[in-house]
Short mmCIF file of C-alpha atoms in Angstrom, two decimals:
data_model
loop_
_atom_site.label_atom_id
_atom_site.label_comp_id
_atom_site.label_asym_id
_atom_site.label_seq_id
_atom_site.Cartn_x
_atom_site.Cartn_y
_atom_site.Cartn_z
CA MET A 1 -2.01 -71.37 -57.39
CA ALA A 2 1.26 -71.85 -55.50
CA ASP A 3 3.79 -74.41 -56.67
CA THR A 4 3.36 -77.35 -54.26
CA ASN A 5 6.42 -79.14 -55.63
CA PHE A 6 8.88 -77.19 -53.49
CA ILE A 7 10.01 -79.72 -50.88
CA ASP A 8 12.87 -78.65 -48.59
CA TYR A 9 12.72 -81.41 -45.93
CA VAL A 10 12.78 -85.20 -46.26
CA LYS A 11 13.41 -88.06 -43.84
CA PHE A 12 14.29 -91.58 -44.93
CA CYS A 13 16.02 -94.79 -43.86
CA SER A 14 19.45 -95.15 -45.45
CA ARG A 15 20.92 -98.67 -45.52
CA SER A 16 24.29 -99.39 -47.05
CA GLY A 17 25.27 -102.79 -48.43
CA ALA A 18 27.01 -105.47 -46.38
CA GLY A 19 30.48 -106.59 -47.43
CA GLY A 20 30.77 -109.96 -49.13
CA PRO A 21 32.37 -112.81 -47.15
CA GLY A 22 35.89 -113.91 -47.94
CA SER A 23 36.40 -117.26 -49.64
CA LEU A 24 37.56 -120.39 -47.83
CA HIS A 25 39.22 -122.21 -50.72
CA PHE A 26 42.29 -124.31 -51.47
CA ARG A 27 44.04 -124.68 -54.78
CA ARG A 28 43.37 -128.10 -56.20
CA GLU A 29 45.02 -129.08 -59.47
CA LYS A 30 46.16 -132.41 -60.86
CA HIS A 31 49.89 -131.74 -60.53
CA VAL A 32 49.73 -129.48 -57.48
CA PRO A 33 48.86 -131.78 -54.57
CA LYS A 34 49.47 -129.13 -51.93
CA GLY A 35 48.35 -125.93 -53.63
CA GLY A 36 47.57 -124.15 -50.40
CA PRO A 37 44.89 -121.56 -49.60
CA ASP A 38 43.80 -119.24 -52.40
CA GLY A 39 40.47 -117.83 -51.18
CA GLY A 40 39.77 -114.32 -52.48
CA ASP A 41 38.34 -111.35 -50.61
CA GLY A 42 34.70 -110.37 -50.53
CA GLY A 43 33.54 -107.23 -52.32
CA ARG A 44 32.68 -103.99 -50.53
CA GLY A 45 29.04 -103.21 -49.81
CA GLY A 46 27.46 -100.36 -51.74
CA HIS A 47 27.58 -96.80 -50.36
CA ILE A 48 24.72 -94.31 -50.24
CA ILE A 49 26.16 -91.12 -51.76
CA LEU A 50 24.83 -87.57 -52.10
CA ARG A 51 25.85 -85.60 -55.19
CA GLY A 52 25.28 -81.87 -55.72
CA SER A 53 23.42 -80.93 -58.90
CA THR A 54 22.24 -77.64 -60.35
CA ASN A 55 19.62 -79.56 -62.33
CA VAL A 56 17.47 -80.09 -59.24
CA TRP A 57 16.30 -77.30 -56.93
CA THR A 58 14.00 -79.20 -54.57
CA LEU A 59 13.95 -82.50 -52.64
CA LEU A 60 10.65 -83.54 -54.23
CA HIS A 61 12.17 -86.58 -55.96
CA LEU A 62 13.16 -87.97 -52.52
CA LYS A 63 9.88 -87.22 -50.74
CA TYR A 64 8.43 -90.70 -51.26
CA LYS A 65 11.67 -92.66 -50.83
CA LYS A 66 11.21 -93.98 -47.30
CA HIS A 67 13.97 -96.57 -47.67
CA VAL A 68 17.16 -96.29 -49.73
CA ILE A 69 19.00 -99.62 -49.80
CA ALA A 70 22.35 -100.28 -51.47
CA GLU A 71 23.49 -103.63 -52.87
CA ASN A 72 25.57 -106.10 -50.86
CA GLY A 73 29.10 -107.03 -51.92
CA LYS A 74 29.65 -110.41 -53.59
CA ARG A 75 31.43 -113.40 -52.07
CA GLY A 76 35.12 -113.91 -52.82
CA GLU A 77 36.14 -116.89 -54.94
CA GLY A 78 38.99 -119.34 -55.25
CA GLY A 79 42.03 -118.41 -57.26
CA ARG A 80 42.32 -115.22 -55.16
CA ARG A 81 39.42 -113.74 -57.09
CA THR A 82 37.85 -110.78 -55.28
CA GLY A 83 34.07 -110.56 -55.22
CA ALA A 84 32.37 -107.65 -57.00
CA ASP A 85 31.58 -104.52 -54.98
CA GLY A 86 27.94 -103.77 -54.33
CA SER A 87 26.55 -101.01 -56.54
CA ASP A 88 26.49 -97.57 -54.94
CA ILE A 89 23.29 -95.52 -54.85
CA ILE A 90 23.84 -91.88 -55.79
CA LEU A 91 21.14 -89.39 -54.80
CA GLU A 92 21.29 -86.06 -56.62
CA VAL A 93 20.38 -83.13 -54.37
CA PRO A 94 20.20 -79.34 -54.83
CA LEU A 95 23.10 -77.15 -53.76
CA GLY A 96 22.50 -76.05 -50.19
CA THR A 97 21.34 -79.48 -48.94
CA VAL A 98 22.31 -80.32 -45.35
CA ALA A 99 22.43 -83.94 -44.13
CA LYS A 100 21.59 -84.62 -40.48
CA ASP A 101 21.29 -87.64 -38.21
CA ALA A 102 17.55 -88.01 -37.57
CA GLU A 103 18.01 -89.35 -34.03
CA THR A 104 20.50 -86.83 -32.67
CA GLY A 105 19.88 -83.90 -35.02
CA GLU A 106 23.66 -83.70 -35.54
CA LYS A 107 24.74 -82.09 -38.80
CA ARG A 108 26.85 -84.43 -40.93
CA PHE A 109 27.79 -82.25 -43.91
CA GLU A 110 26.36 -79.95 -46.55
CA ILE A 111 26.47 -80.01 -50.33
CA THR A 112 27.42 -76.65 -51.81
CA GLU A 113 29.08 -77.34 -55.17
CA GLU A 114 28.05 -78.85 -58.50
CA GLY A 115 29.28 -82.43 -58.75
CA GLN A 116 30.36 -82.59 -55.09
CA GLU A 117 30.00 -86.18 -53.81
CA VAL A 118 29.94 -87.18 -50.15
CA ILE A 119 29.32 -90.66 -48.74
CA LEU A 120 26.20 -90.50 -46.58
CA THR A 121 26.13 -94.12 -45.37
CA ARG A 122 29.28 -96.18 -45.91
CA GLY A 123 29.08 -99.76 -47.16
CA GLY A 124 30.58 -102.63 -45.16
CA ARG A 125 34.08 -103.89 -45.94
CA GLY A 126 34.47 -107.21 -47.67
CA GLY A 127 35.88 -110.09 -45.63
CA LEU A 128 39.39 -111.39 -46.23
CA GLY A 129 39.81 -114.77 -47.89
CA ASN A 130 41.82 -117.55 -46.24
CA ASP A 131 44.80 -116.71 -48.45
CA HIS A 132 45.53 -113.83 -46.03
CA PHE A 133 45.81 -116.09 -42.99
CA LYS A 134 48.49 -118.57 -44.06
CA THR A 135 51.64 -118.56 -41.93
CA SER A 136 54.71 -120.74 -41.63
CA THR A 137 53.01 -122.63 -38.81
CA ASN A 138 49.51 -122.66 -40.31
CA GLN A 139 49.84 -123.34 -44.00
CA ALA A 140 46.25 -124.50 -44.46
CA PRO A 141 44.00 -122.03 -42.59
CA HIS A 142 40.39 -123.16 -42.56
CA TYR A 143 39.16 -119.67 -41.85
CA ALA A 144 37.96 -116.65 -43.85
CA GLN A 145 36.41 -113.41 -42.63
CA PRO A 146 32.72 -112.71 -42.97
CA GLY A 147 31.84 -109.42 -44.61
CA GLU A 148 31.22 -106.36 -42.46
CA GLU A 149 27.56 -105.53 -41.94
CA GLY A 150 26.07 -102.53 -43.67
CA ILE A 151 24.77 -99.53 -41.71
CA GLU A 152 21.10 -98.72 -41.29
CA GLU A 153 20.23 -95.21 -40.11
CA TRP A 154 17.54 -92.58 -40.41
CA ILE A 155 18.63 -89.43 -42.21
CA ILE A 156 17.13 -85.96 -42.54
CA LEU A 157 17.92 -83.80 -45.56
CA GLU A 158 17.18 -80.08 -45.32
CA LEU A 159 17.51 -77.64 -48.18
CA LYS A 160 18.79 -74.16 -47.42
CA LEU A 161 18.70 -71.93 -50.48
CA LEU A 162 22.04 -70.55 -51.63
CA ALA A 163 21.54 -66.83 -52.15
CA ASP A 164 23.56 -63.70 -51.45
CA VAL A 165 20.56 -61.71 -50.29
CA GLY A 166 17.44 -62.75 -48.42
CA LEU A 167 14.28 -60.62 -48.34
CA VAL A 168 12.71 -60.60 -44.88
CA GLY A 169 9.32 -59.10 -44.06
CA PHE A 170 5.71 -59.56 -43.10
CA PRO A 171 3.19 -60.84 -45.65
CA ASN A 172 2.37 -58.22 -48.29
CA ALA A 173 5.52 -56.21 -47.62
CA GLY A 174 6.26 -56.24 -51.37
CA LYS A 175 9.08 -58.82 -51.43
CA SER A 176 7.78 -60.76 -54.44
CA THR A 177 7.06 -57.56 -56.35
CA LEU A 178 10.60 -56.33 -55.71
CA LEU A 179 12.12 -59.63 -56.86
CA SER A 180 10.07 -59.61 -60.06
CA SER A 181 11.05 -55.95 -60.70
CA ILE A 182 14.82 -56.36 -60.46
CA SER A 183 15.33 -59.95 -61.69
CA ALA A 184 13.92 -62.41 -64.21
CA ALA A 185 12.10 -64.33 -61.46
CA ARG A 186 8.31 -64.35 -61.77
CA PRO A 187 6.83 -65.27 -58.39
CA GLU A 188 3.06 -65.34 -58.04
CA ILE A 189 1.86 -61.97 -56.76
CA GLY A 190 -1.54 -61.18 -55.30
CA ASP A 191 -3.21 -58.69 -53.00
CA TYR A 192 -3.70 -61.04 -50.07
CA PRO A 193 -1.54 -62.46 -47.25
CA PHE A 194 0.85 -65.33 -47.86
CA THR A 195 0.81 -65.05 -51.64
CA THR A 196 4.29 -66.56 -51.55
CA LEU A 197 4.11 -70.13 -50.31
CA VAL A 198 7.55 -71.19 -51.53
CA PRO A 199 10.92 -69.39 -51.66
CA ASN A 200 11.82 -67.87 -55.01
CA LEU A 201 15.32 -67.18 -56.35
CA GLY A 202 16.24 -64.45 -58.80
CA VAL A 203 19.53 -63.34 -60.35
CA VAL A 204 19.87 -59.56 -60.15
CA SER A 205 22.03 -57.83 -62.77
CA TYR A 206 24.26 -55.09 -61.45
CA ARG A 207 26.25 -52.57 -63.49
CA GLY A 208 27.45 -54.50 -66.51
CA ASP A 209 28.11 -58.21 -66.24
CA GLN A 210 28.05 -58.36 -62.45
CA SER A 211 25.18 -59.98 -60.57
CA PHE A 212 24.02 -61.38 -57.25
CA VAL A 213 21.35 -63.90 -56.20
CA MET A 214 18.32 -62.74 -54.23
CA ALA A 215 15.83 -65.00 -52.40
CA ASP A 216 12.25 -64.03 -51.62
CA ILE A 217 11.45 -65.81 -48.36
CA PRO A 218 7.74 -66.31 -47.54
CA GLY A 219 6.38 -63.75 -45.08
CA ILE A 220 7.15 -63.96 -41.38
CA ILE A 221 4.50 -63.25 -38.78
CA GLU A 222 4.97 -62.50 -35.09
CA GLY A 223 5.45 -65.86 -33.40
CA ALA A 224 7.03 -67.57 -36.45
CA ALA A 225 9.93 -68.82 -34.34
CA GLU A 226 7.39 -70.70 -32.18
CA GLY A 227 5.85 -72.29 -35.25
CA LYS A 228 3.00 -69.91 -36.07
CA GLY A 229 2.10 -69.29 -39.70
CA LEU A 230 4.43 -70.24 -42.53
CA GLY A 231 7.52 -68.40 -41.35
CA ILE A 232 9.21 -71.18 -39.38
CA ARG A 233 9.18 -73.45 -42.45
CA PHE A 234 11.40 -71.03 -44.32
CA LEU A 235 13.56 -69.38 -41.67
CA ARG A 236 16.20 -72.05 -42.39
CA HIS A 237 16.72 -70.52 -45.85
CA ILE A 238 17.70 -67.19 -44.31
CA GLU A 239 20.64 -68.88 -42.58
CA ARG A 240 22.48 -69.17 -45.89
CA ASN A 241 22.10 -65.53 -46.97
CA SER A 242 25.03 -63.20 -46.38
CA ILE A 243 22.86 -60.05 -46.50
CA LEU A 244 19.34 -59.60 -45.14
CA VAL A 245 17.09 -56.93 -46.64
CA PHE A 246 14.25 -56.13 -44.24
CA MET A 247 11.18 -54.85 -46.05
CA VAL A 248 8.59 -52.75 -44.23
CA PRO A 249 5.81 -51.06 -46.24
CA ALA A 250 5.46 -47.28 -46.00
CA ASP A 251 1.85 -47.68 -44.85
CA ALA A 252 2.88 -49.64 -41.74
CA SER A 253 1.56 -48.17 -38.49
CA ASN A 254 5.07 -48.05 -37.02
CA ILE A 255 8.15 -48.80 -39.15
CA GLU A 256 10.59 -49.25 -36.28
CA GLU A 257 8.20 -51.51 -34.37
CA GLN A 258 7.76 -53.83 -37.36
CA TYR A 259 11.52 -53.92 -37.92
CA GLN A 260 12.12 -54.85 -34.27
CA ILE A 261 9.49 -57.62 -34.40
CA LEU A 262 11.19 -59.12 -37.46
CA LEU A 263 14.57 -58.93 -35.72
CA GLY A 264 13.10 -60.60 -32.66
CA GLU A 265 11.72 -63.54 -34.65
CA LEU A 266 15.10 -64.13 -36.29
CA GLU A 267 16.89 -63.92 -32.92
CA LYS A 268 14.53 -66.46 -31.33
CA TYR A 269 15.08 -68.85 -34.23
CA ASN A 270 18.86 -68.42 -34.41
CA PRO A 271 20.73 -65.58 -32.62
CA GLU A 272 23.59 -65.85 -35.15
CA LEU A 273 21.29 -64.38 -37.81
CA LEU A 274 21.70 -60.99 -36.13
CA ASP A 275 25.41 -61.05 -37.06
CA LYS A 276 24.53 -60.74 -40.76
CA ARG A 277 24.65 -57.38 -42.52
CA ARG A 278 21.23 -55.75 -42.69
CA ILE A 279 19.56 -53.19 -44.95
CA LEU A 280 16.10 -51.71 -44.38
CA ALA A 281 13.97 -51.05 -47.46
CA ILE A 282 10.78 -49.03 -46.91
CA SER A 283 8.57 -50.25 -49.77
CA LYS A 284 5.44 -49.00 -51.53
CA THR A 285 6.54 -45.36 -51.49
CA ASP A 286 5.21 -44.50 -54.96
CA MET A 287 2.37 -42.49 -53.40
CA LEU A 288 4.65 -40.45 -51.11
CA ASP A 289 6.19 -37.08 -51.87
CA GLU A 290 9.61 -35.88 -50.72
CA GLU A 291 8.18 -33.93 -47.81
CA LEU A 292 6.29 -36.94 -46.42
CA MET A 293 9.38 -39.12 -46.76
CA LYS A 294 11.40 -36.62 -44.73
CA GLU A 295 8.72 -36.72 -42.05
CA MET A 296 8.79 -40.54 -42.03
CA GLU A 297 12.57 -40.52 -41.51
CA LYS A 298 11.80 -39.94 -37.81
CA GLU A 299 10.27 -43.45 -37.61
CA VAL A 300 13.21 -45.20 -39.25
CA PRO A 301 15.39 -47.17 -36.79
CA THR A 302 18.96 -45.98 -36.37
CA GLY A 303 22.03 -48.13 -36.91
CA VAL A 304 20.86 -49.78 -40.15
CA PRO A 305 21.25 -48.40 -43.71
CA HIS A 306 17.83 -47.62 -45.16
CA VAL A 307 16.29 -46.59 -48.45
CA PHE A 308 12.77 -45.67 -49.59
CA ILE A 309 11.81 -47.71 -52.67
CA SER A 310 8.92 -48.40 -55.01
CA SER A 311 8.95 -51.55 -57.13
CA VAL A 312 6.03 -50.25 -59.21
CA SER A 313 7.66 -46.95 -60.22
CA GLN A 314 11.26 -48.32 -59.97
CA TYR A 315 12.01 -45.52 -57.51
CA ASN A 316 15.44 -45.93 -55.81
CA LEU A 317 15.88 -49.56 -56.93
CA ASP A 318 19.34 -48.75 -58.26
CA ARG A 319 20.17 -47.17 -54.91
CA LEU A 320 19.03 -50.37 -53.16
CA LYS A 321 21.22 -52.49 -55.46
CA ASP A 322 24.17 -50.20 -54.68
CA LEU A 323 23.67 -50.73 -50.93
CA ILE A 324 23.38 -54.50 -51.40
CA TRP A 325 26.47 -54.73 -53.60
CA GLN A 326 28.48 -52.64 -51.14
CA ALA A 327 27.35 -54.82 -48.21
CA ILE A 328 28.21 -58.05 -50.06
CA HIS A 329 31.73 -56.89 -50.79
CA GLU A 330 32.32 -55.38 -47.37
CA GLY A 331 31.44 -58.76 -45.86
#
């Protein structure tokens, strides 16, 4: 059964704290008849902050948070005492999380590093106490600023997996099998369409201590860019990959046609995806001999590096890793 805990999209109301009002206060002591104004400033309202964390890899913990509300700042006090700031709310998110304005769809920022903190919704400033408003002509101001209101806004968080390489292909192209063969990832594998219902990440070792990260993206079908099937849910993850490995099985009716359909879906979703380096892997070739592979070369599209592979027999997997490593470092 697929892991249903992979959540890569959440929408919630983010409300920062209001600033505390400044204090309207005058110094009153037994031997100081005209102590003057000494009202302190109000405290700042709490921020809503996003923090990058490698300990979380999904937005599941935020799925049921429809409202995130920070604390208001405290009122200033006499004796020029500043009110306490409202407590910030820090939301830990996976690396690769993008924050957007829900109304306009405008991208605010993205979290890409461990420990990176960015203010999502800023708290209101505290008001100034009447001590700030004394002048030579107004030595007893009966005025202090109110605190600035907090901000209330609807926010969308989208997770885009951080991986060097993304596997792109139709259902049952062998993407999950490849990932399990060359990394420690263990995605669920079955002999039926859409086995992979969530993206899977795997670290691939390469010649010694070197490595790169590969993402198995759930299968795309023709029409995914228009919302058919599962593909559109996961096309956003491909945006973060620097290399795209297109996988077409050797038993496909027409290798070039399938490759062009996959390209077309990516172009309709985001034309910039076509600027990424591409490699074509013809999978499931363990039943083919050298002569048949040479014959199939005629169906392979030109202009893209290609390799025949078999995840079952490990055929040419090192050659595929060589092509990927070269493409990563040429980029």
